[in-house]
XYZ file of C-alpha atoms in Angstrom:
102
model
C 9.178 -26.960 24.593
C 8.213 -25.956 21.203
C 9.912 -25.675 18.492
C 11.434 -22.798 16.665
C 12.172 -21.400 13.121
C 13.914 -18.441 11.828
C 12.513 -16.054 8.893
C 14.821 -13.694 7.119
C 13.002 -11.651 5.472
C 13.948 -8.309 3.768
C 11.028 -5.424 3.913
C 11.158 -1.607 2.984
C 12.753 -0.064 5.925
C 9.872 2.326 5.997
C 6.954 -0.083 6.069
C 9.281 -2.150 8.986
C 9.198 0.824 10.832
C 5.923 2.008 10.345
C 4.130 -1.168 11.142
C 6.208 -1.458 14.378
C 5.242 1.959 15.446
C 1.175 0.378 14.824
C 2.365 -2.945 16.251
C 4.186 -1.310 19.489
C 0.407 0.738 20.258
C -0.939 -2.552 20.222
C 1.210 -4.546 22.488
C 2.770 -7.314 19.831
C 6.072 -7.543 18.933
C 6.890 -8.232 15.056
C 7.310 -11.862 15.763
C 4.098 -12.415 17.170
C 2.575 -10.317 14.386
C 3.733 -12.328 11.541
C 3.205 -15.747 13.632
C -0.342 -15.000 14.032
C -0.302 -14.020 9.971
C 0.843 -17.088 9.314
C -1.489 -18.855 11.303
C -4.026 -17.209 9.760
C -2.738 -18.458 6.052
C -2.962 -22.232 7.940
C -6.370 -21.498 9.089
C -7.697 -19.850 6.183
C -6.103 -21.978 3.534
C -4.802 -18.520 2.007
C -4.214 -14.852 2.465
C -6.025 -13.523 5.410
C -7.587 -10.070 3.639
C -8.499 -9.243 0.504
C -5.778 -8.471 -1.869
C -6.797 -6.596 -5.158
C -5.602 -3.557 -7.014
C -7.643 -0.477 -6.321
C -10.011 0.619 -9.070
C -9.284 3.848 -10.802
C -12.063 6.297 -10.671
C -13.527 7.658 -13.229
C -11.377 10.822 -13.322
C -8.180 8.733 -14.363
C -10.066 6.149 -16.800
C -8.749 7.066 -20.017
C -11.796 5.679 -21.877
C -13.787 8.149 -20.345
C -11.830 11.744 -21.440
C -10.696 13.120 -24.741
C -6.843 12.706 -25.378
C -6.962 16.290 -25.033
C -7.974 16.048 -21.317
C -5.531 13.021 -21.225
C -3.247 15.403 -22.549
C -3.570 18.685 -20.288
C -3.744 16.327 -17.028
C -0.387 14.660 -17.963
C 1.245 17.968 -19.118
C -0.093 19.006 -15.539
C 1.223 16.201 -13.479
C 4.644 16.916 -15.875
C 4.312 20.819 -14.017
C 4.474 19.297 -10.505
C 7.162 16.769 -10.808
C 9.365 19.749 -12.211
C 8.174 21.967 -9.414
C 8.314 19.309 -7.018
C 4.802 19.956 -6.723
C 3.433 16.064 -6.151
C 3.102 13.891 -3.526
C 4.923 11.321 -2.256
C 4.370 7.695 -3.704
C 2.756 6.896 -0.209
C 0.607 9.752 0.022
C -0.719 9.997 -3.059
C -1.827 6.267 -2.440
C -3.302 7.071 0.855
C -5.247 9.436 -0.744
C -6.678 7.424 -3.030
C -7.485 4.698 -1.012
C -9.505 6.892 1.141
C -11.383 8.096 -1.654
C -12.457 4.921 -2.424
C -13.448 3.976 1.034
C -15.357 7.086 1.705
């Protein structure tokens, strides 16, 4: 029989349930999930995917615009978070990142 260990581990309730939902469509269980990440790490000899911060595009890089433009697009972003005008945190990123992968 093999052996067993236990892993508490405390997540964002929304990401837990989220990658169950993805998990669940592909028939494996959380437990299985994170055992084959962390036989992965073993394998590997580290993280299993590349893990980097996204690179702003151009529109955002401060270098590249006036403060007057850095300005008006903060004064603008100030607009929508008092007219609850934004996105979400998650969207917004979702957004991005398909930006950059397109």
């Amino acid at each position: 029989m093999q052996k067993t260990a236990t892993l508490n581990l405390r997540v964002d309730p929304e990401v837990k349930e989220s990658a169950e939902t993805v998990l669940s469509q592909l028939g494996l269980s959380m437990s299985t999930a994170i055992d084959l990440f962390l036989r992965q790490v073993s394998l590997t000899g580290g993280i299993p995917f590349k893990v980097a911060l996204p690179e702003a595009p151009n529109t955002l890089n401060v270098a590249a615009i006036t403060d007057e433009q850095l300005r008006n697009a903060l004064l603008r972003g100030l607009g929508e978070v008092n007219q609850n005008a934004g996105l979400e945190t998650a969207a917004a990123f979702s957004q991005i990142r398909a930006r950059l992968d397109a």
